[in-house]
mmCIF file of C-alpha atoms in Angstrom:
data_model
loop_
_atom_site.group_PDB
_atom_site.id
_atom_site.type_symbol
_atom_site.label_atom_id
_atom_site.label_comp_id
_atom_site.label_asym_id
_atom_site.label_seq_id
_atom_site.Cartn_x
_atom_site.Cartn_y
_atom_site.Cartn_z
ATOM 1 C CA LYS A 1 -110.680 20.801 -49.342
ATOM 2 C CA ALA A 2 -108.629 23.634 -50.374
ATOM 3 C CA GLY A 3 -109.081 25.062 -53.983
ATOM 4 C CA VAL A 4 -106.587 25.776 -56.528
ATOM 5 C CA THR A 5 -104.091 28.339 -55.620
ATOM 6 C CA GLN A 6 -102.074 30.675 -57.893
ATOM 7 C CA THR A 7 -99.217 32.763 -56.882
ATOM 8 C CA PRO A 8 -98.429 35.588 -57.228
ATOM 9 C CA ARG A 9 -101.719 37.152 -57.898
ATOM 10 C CA TYR A 10 -100.426 40.151 -59.559
ATOM 11 C CA LEU A 11 -97.112 40.835 -61.476
ATOM 12 C CA ILE A 12 -95.520 43.766 -63.412
ATOM 13 C CA LYS A 13 -92.635 43.042 -65.567
ATOM 14 C CA THR A 14 -91.072 44.985 -68.502
ATOM 15 C CA ARG A 15 -90.478 43.734 -71.959
ATOM 16 C CA GLY A 16 -87.722 41.238 -72.543
ATOM 17 C CA GLN A 17 -87.856 39.966 -68.974
ATOM 18 C CA GLN A 18 -89.052 36.460 -68.030
ATOM 19 C CA VAL A 19 -91.575 35.322 -65.556
ATOM 20 C CA THR A 20 -92.558 32.177 -63.651
ATOM 21 C CA LEU A 21 -96.077 31.495 -62.393
ATOM 22 C CA SER A 22 -97.074 28.867 -59.902
ATOM 23 C CA CYS A 23 -100.115 26.807 -59.640
ATOM 24 C CA SER A 24 -100.970 24.365 -56.792
ATOM 25 C CA PRO A 25 -103.862 22.119 -57.678
ATOM 26 C CA ILE A 26 -106.562 20.539 -55.571
ATOM 27 C CA SER A 27 -105.208 17.720 -53.417
ATOM 28 C CA GLY A 28 -105.353 14.539 -55.411
ATOM 29 C CA HIS A 29 -105.771 16.116 -58.774
ATOM 30 C CA ARG A 30 -103.000 15.055 -61.265
ATOM 31 C CA SER A 31 -103.919 17.230 -64.279
ATOM 32 C CA VAL A 32 -103.061 20.917 -64.408
ATOM 33 C CA SER A 33 -104.006 23.143 -67.284
ATOM 34 C CA TRP A 34 -102.964 26.545 -68.144
ATOM 35 C CA TYR A 35 -105.190 29.185 -69.877
ATOM 36 C CA GLN A 36 -104.497 32.888 -71.023
ATOM 37 C CA GLN A 37 -107.290 35.317 -70.769
ATOM 38 C CA THR A 38 -107.199 38.635 -72.755
ATOM 39 C CA PRO A 39 -110.018 41.090 -73.735
ATOM 40 C CA GLY A 40 -108.970 40.621 -77.414
ATOM 41 C CA GLN A 41 -108.419 36.878 -77.656
ATOM 42 C CA GLY A 42 -110.696 35.641 -74.795
ATOM 43 C CA LEU A 43 -109.741 32.474 -72.885
ATOM 44 C CA GLN A 44 -107.047 30.277 -74.776
ATOM 45 C CA PHE A 45 -105.671 27.012 -73.939
ATOM 46 C CA LEU A 46 -101.875 27.122 -73.223
ATOM 47 C CA PHE A 47 -101.076 23.474 -72.227
ATOM 48 C CA GLU A 48 -101.903 20.584 -69.809
ATOM 49 C CA TYR A 49 -99.810 18.501 -67.578
ATOM 50 C CA PHE A 50 -100.622 15.257 -66.232
ATOM 51 C CA SER A 51 -98.267 13.167 -64.101
ATOM 52 C CA GLU A 52 -95.380 15.430 -64.917
ATOM 53 C CA THR A 53 -95.788 14.868 -68.566
ATOM 54 C CA GLN A 54 -97.288 17.578 -71.116
ATOM 55 C CA ARG A 55 -100.321 15.875 -72.512
ATOM 56 C CA ASN A 56 -101.873 18.624 -74.605
ATOM 57 C CA LYS A 57 -100.593 21.828 -76.069
ATOM 58 C CA GLY A 58 -102.351 24.983 -77.454
ATOM 59 C CA ASN A 59 -100.991 27.236 -80.252
ATOM 60 C CA PHE A 60 -98.666 29.446 -78.467
ATOM 61 C CA PRO A 61 -95.103 30.262 -79.281
ATOM 62 C CA GLY A 62 -92.092 28.313 -77.498
ATOM 63 C CA ARG A 63 -91.642 31.249 -75.268
ATOM 64 C CA PHE A 64 -94.411 29.675 -73.255
ATOM 65 C CA SER A 65 -93.349 26.654 -71.411
ATOM 66 C CA GLY A 66 -94.271 24.694 -68.208
ATOM 67 C CA ARG A 67 -93.558 21.753 -66.109
ATOM 68 C CA GLN A 68 -95.148 19.885 -63.369
ATOM 69 C CA PHE A 69 -93.588 18.358 -60.460
ATOM 70 C CA SER A 70 -94.196 15.083 -58.596
ATOM 71 C CA ASN A 71 -96.409 16.719 -56.156
ATOM 72 C CA SER A 72 -98.669 17.945 -59.072
ATOM 73 C CA ARG A 73 -97.692 21.488 -58.569
ATOM 74 C CA SER A 74 -97.152 23.254 -61.744
ATOM 75 C CA GLU A 75 -95.247 26.236 -62.986
ATOM 76 C CA MET A 76 -95.545 28.179 -66.219
ATOM 77 C CA ASN A 77 -92.681 30.234 -67.727
ATOM 78 C CA VAL A 78 -92.903 32.923 -70.255
ATOM 79 C CA SER A 79 -89.471 34.236 -71.561
ATOM 80 C CA THR A 80 -88.596 37.326 -73.509
ATOM 81 C CA LEU A 81 -91.715 39.070 -72.435
ATOM 82 C CA GLU A 82 -93.826 41.128 -75.050
ATOM 83 C CA LEU A 83 -96.466 43.688 -74.373
ATOM 84 C CA GLY A 84 -99.074 41.386 -75.675
ATOM 85 C CA ASP A 85 -98.353 38.789 -72.980
ATOM 86 C CA SER A 86 -100.169 41.031 -70.548
ATOM 87 C CA ALA A 87 -103.123 38.932 -69.560
ATOM 88 C CA LEU A 88 -104.728 36.981 -66.690
ATOM 89 C CA TYR A 89 -103.273 33.580 -66.555
ATOM 90 C CA LEU A 90 -105.612 30.970 -65.225
ATOM 91 C CA CYS A 91 -104.676 27.395 -63.976
ATOM 92 C CA ALA A 92 -107.216 24.667 -63.640
ATOM 93 C CA SER A 93 -106.911 21.330 -61.886
ATOM 94 C CA GLY A 94 -108.742 18.102 -62.514
ATOM 95 C CA ALA A 95 -108.494 14.339 -61.649
ATOM 96 C CA GLY A 96 -107.436 13.887 -65.294
ATOM 97 C CA GLY A 97 -110.215 11.956 -66.670
ATOM 98 C CA PHE A 98 -111.920 12.542 -69.904
ATOM 99 C CA THR A 99 -115.212 13.909 -68.331
ATOM 100 C CA ASP A 100 -113.798 15.118 -65.042
ATOM 101 C CA THR A 101 -114.548 18.515 -64.019
ATOM 102 C CA GLN A 102 -111.729 21.335 -64.083
ATOM 103 C CA TYR A 103 -111.479 23.588 -61.042
ATOM 104 C CA PHE A 104 -110.007 26.993 -61.679
ATOM 105 C CA GLY A 105 -107.819 29.213 -59.622
ATOM 106 C CA PRO A 106 -108.239 32.996 -59.146
ATOM 107 C CA GLY A 107 -105.595 33.674 -61.770
ATOM 108 C CA THR A 108 -102.345 35.698 -61.916
ATOM 109 C CA ARG A 109 -102.665 39.154 -63.541
ATOM 110 C CA LEU A 110 -99.475 39.706 -65.529
ATOM 111 C CA THR A 111 -98.843 43.270 -66.774
ATOM 112 C CA VAL A 112 -95.875 43.740 -69.150
ATOM 113 C CA LEU A 113 -94.609 47.368 -69.406
ATOM 114 C CA ALA B 1 -112.031 21.071 -84.781
ATOM 115 C CA GLN B 2 -114.366 22.315 -82.145
ATOM 116 C CA SER B 3 -115.637 25.769 -81.668
ATOM 117 C CA VAL B 4 -118.302 27.742 -79.669
ATOM 118 C CA THR B 5 -120.289 30.916 -80.513
ATOM 119 C CA GLN B 6 -121.981 32.855 -77.921
ATOM 120 C CA LEU B 7 -124.719 35.153 -79.266
ATOM 121 C CA GLY B 8 -124.528 38.539 -77.717
ATOM 122 C CA SER B 9 -121.513 39.915 -75.877
ATOM 123 C CA HIS B 10 -123.765 41.661 -73.500
ATOM 124 C CA VAL B 11 -127.280 40.929 -72.189
ATOM 125 C CA SER B 12 -129.319 42.917 -69.663
ATOM 126 C CA VAL B 13 -132.277 41.800 -67.803
ATOM 127 C CA SER B 14 -134.456 43.001 -65.146
ATOM 128 C CA GLU B 15 -134.417 41.407 -61.654
ATOM 129 C CA GLY B 16 -136.851 38.419 -61.574
ATOM 130 C CA ALA B 17 -136.854 38.091 -65.353
ATOM 131 C CA LEU B 18 -135.889 35.177 -67.336
ATOM 132 C CA VAL B 19 -132.264 34.771 -68.090
ATOM 133 C CA LEU B 20 -131.325 33.292 -71.534
ATOM 134 C CA LEU B 21 -127.817 33.071 -72.796
ATOM 135 C CA ARG B 22 -127.157 31.468 -76.148
ATOM 136 C CA CYS B 23 -124.472 29.048 -77.118
ATOM 137 C CA ASN B 24 -124.051 27.183 -80.388
ATOM 138 C CA TYR B 25 -121.188 24.749 -80.802
ATOM 139 C CA SER B 26 -119.477 22.973 -83.639
ATOM 140 C CA SER B 27 -117.850 19.573 -83.035
ATOM 141 C CA SER B 28 -116.871 16.625 -85.203
ATOM 142 C CA VAL B 29 -117.082 14.372 -82.243
ATOM 143 C CA PRO B 30 -119.786 14.029 -79.580
ATOM 144 C CA PRO B 31 -119.273 16.986 -77.425
ATOM 145 C CA TYR B 32 -118.861 17.714 -73.729
ATOM 146 C CA LEU B 33 -120.366 21.022 -73.040
ATOM 147 C CA PHE B 34 -119.999 23.403 -70.184
ATOM 148 C CA TRP B 35 -121.017 26.762 -68.856
ATOM 149 C CA TYR B 36 -118.672 28.647 -66.647
ATOM 150 C CA VAL B 37 -119.196 31.910 -64.719
ATOM 151 C CA GLN B 38 -116.536 34.464 -63.797
ATOM 152 C CA TYR B 39 -117.088 37.219 -61.350
ATOM 153 C CA PRO B 40 -114.808 40.325 -61.493
ATOM 154 C CA ASN B 41 -111.341 39.554 -60.407
ATOM 155 C CA GLN B 42 -112.003 35.936 -59.982
ATOM 156 C CA GLY B 43 -111.389 32.639 -61.647
ATOM 157 C CA LEU B 44 -113.911 30.614 -63.484
ATOM 158 C CA GLN B 45 -116.610 28.407 -61.580
ATOM 159 C CA LEU B 46 -118.316 25.567 -63.133
ATOM 160 C CA LEU B 47 -122.122 26.059 -63.583
ATOM 161 C CA LEU B 48 -123.054 22.875 -65.165
ATOM 162 C CA LYS B 49 -121.732 20.454 -67.621
ATOM 163 C CA TYR B 50 -123.249 17.962 -70.130
ATOM 164 C CA THR B 51 -121.346 14.770 -71.031
ATOM 165 C CA THR B 52 -123.803 12.083 -71.821
ATOM 166 C CA GLY B 53 -127.407 11.043 -70.870
ATOM 167 C CA ALA B 54 -130.113 13.494 -69.945
ATOM 168 C CA THR B 55 -130.068 16.467 -72.187
ATOM 169 C CA LEU B 56 -131.507 18.818 -69.609
ATOM 170 C CA VAL B 57 -128.726 19.542 -67.289
ATOM 171 C CA LYS B 58 -129.345 21.381 -63.888
ATOM 172 C CA GLY B 59 -126.450 23.402 -62.270
ATOM 173 C CA ILE B 60 -125.774 25.608 -59.383
ATOM 174 C CA ASN B 61 -127.430 28.811 -58.433
ATOM 175 C CA GLY B 62 -130.706 27.847 -60.278
ATOM 176 C CA PHE B 63 -129.234 27.697 -63.691
ATOM 177 C CA GLU B 64 -129.949 24.840 -66.326
ATOM 178 C CA ALA B 65 -129.074 24.125 -69.856
ATOM 179 C CA GLU B 66 -130.440 21.819 -72.495
ATOM 180 C CA PHE B 67 -128.360 20.026 -74.985
ATOM 181 C CA LYS B 68 -130.066 20.017 -78.538
ATOM 182 C CA LYS B 69 -128.039 18.039 -81.031
ATOM 183 C CA SER B 70 -130.268 18.867 -84.058
ATOM 184 C CA GLU B 71 -129.637 22.565 -83.353
ATOM 185 C CA THR B 72 -126.026 22.235 -82.045
ATOM 186 C CA SER B 73 -127.089 24.377 -79.046
ATOM 187 C CA PHE B 74 -126.452 24.510 -75.205
ATOM 188 C CA HIS B 75 -128.385 27.583 -74.112
ATOM 189 C CA LEU B 76 -128.356 28.625 -70.411
ATOM 190 C CA THR B 77 -131.332 29.681 -68.677
ATOM 191 C CA LYS B 78 -132.505 30.807 -65.198
ATOM 192 C CA PRO B 79 -136.300 31.349 -64.505
ATOM 193 C CA SER B 80 -135.831 34.382 -62.232
ATOM 194 C CA ALA B 81 -132.660 36.656 -62.331
ATOM 195 C CA HIS B 82 -131.120 37.905 -59.212
ATOM 196 C CA MET B 83 -128.766 40.873 -58.782
ATOM 197 C CA SER B 84 -126.014 38.433 -57.624
ATOM 198 C CA ASP B 85 -126.035 36.670 -61.139
ATOM 199 C CA ALA B 86 -124.374 39.836 -62.713
ATOM 200 C CA ALA B 87 -121.153 38.315 -64.153
ATOM 201 C CA GLU B 88 -119.379 37.048 -67.346
ATOM 202 C CA TYR B 89 -120.653 33.718 -68.650
ATOM 203 C CA PHE B 90 -118.660 31.355 -70.760
ATOM 204 C CA CYS B 91 -119.940 28.491 -72.848
ATOM 205 C CA ALA B 92 -117.209 25.919 -73.606
ATOM 206 C CA VAL B 93 -116.756 22.508 -75.386
ATOM 207 C CA SER B 94 -114.366 19.646 -75.170
ATOM 208 C CA GLY B 95 -113.988 16.104 -76.318
ATOM 209 C CA ASP B 96 -111.656 16.350 -79.164
ATOM 210 C CA SER B 97 -108.747 14.892 -77.324
ATOM 211 C CA SER B 98 -109.112 15.223 -73.575
ATOM 212 C CA ALA B 99 -111.385 17.086 -71.171
ATOM 213 C CA SER B 100 -108.475 19.231 -70.354
ATOM 214 C CA LYS B 101 -108.479 20.989 -73.659
ATOM 215 C CA ILE B 102 -111.531 23.268 -73.231
ATOM 216 C CA ILE B 103 -112.379 25.617 -75.990
ATOM 217 C CA PHE B 104 -114.234 28.668 -74.640
ATOM 218 C CA GLY B 105 -116.667 31.004 -76.354
ATOM 219 C CA SER B 106 -116.091 34.638 -76.237
ATOM 220 C CA GLY B 107 -118.320 35.191 -73.234
ATOM 221 C CA THR B 108 -121.477 37.036 -72.538
ATOM 222 C CA ARG B 109 -121.612 39.784 -69.803
ATOM 223 C CA LEU B 110 -124.981 39.639 -67.981
ATOM 224 C CA SER B 111 -126.268 42.726 -66.292
ATOM 225 C CA ILE B 112 -129.160 42.696 -64.054
ATOM 226 C CA ARG B 113 -131.409 45.976 -63.778
ATOM 227 C CA PRO B 114 -133.066 46.700 -60.383
#
């Protein structure tokens, strides 16, 4: 079974631009979660989508948004990029149940200049 | 609200020695607890998880952890360290709303001395 894939793996943008990251979950998984990892703040939950609906949301500004498609693939968008948005963005997929294991992708490394 | 505290941002042990990574949690509801490992430039891999039942949980690569409710702890151990165990380890908790919203600790970097 193929794992979680994230594209692109590396991205360089400048302040004020916007960016879209993509995540393809494991086949059959309906839940996709996004996390931001930085040296200062560690791993922080952004949001989760289940069956095309946002089911959970972390404490991030509205510049961070996402969506999920009918095939469970998910995209995350960050508008008006700031230097502090430089991070590793991780996507995780799961079956969606309360105790189901989440499987993480390799991440997208975003650098904002 | 839930939270996780990992004691020690960096732990160094000799190859063959016991590995002990400490984790304490705070949760107002019965917690689900996890240990993840992250190798350089990679995502997170689940080592083990506790949901209900047996409090001693065995995971991959010879790791295990024990859920101690009275101590609110979920320490990770491995009897004999290998060089390949060098990585960042994250303790995490969920259960407040759904398993998808995982709260991670700050991580412990494990180094193995030859």
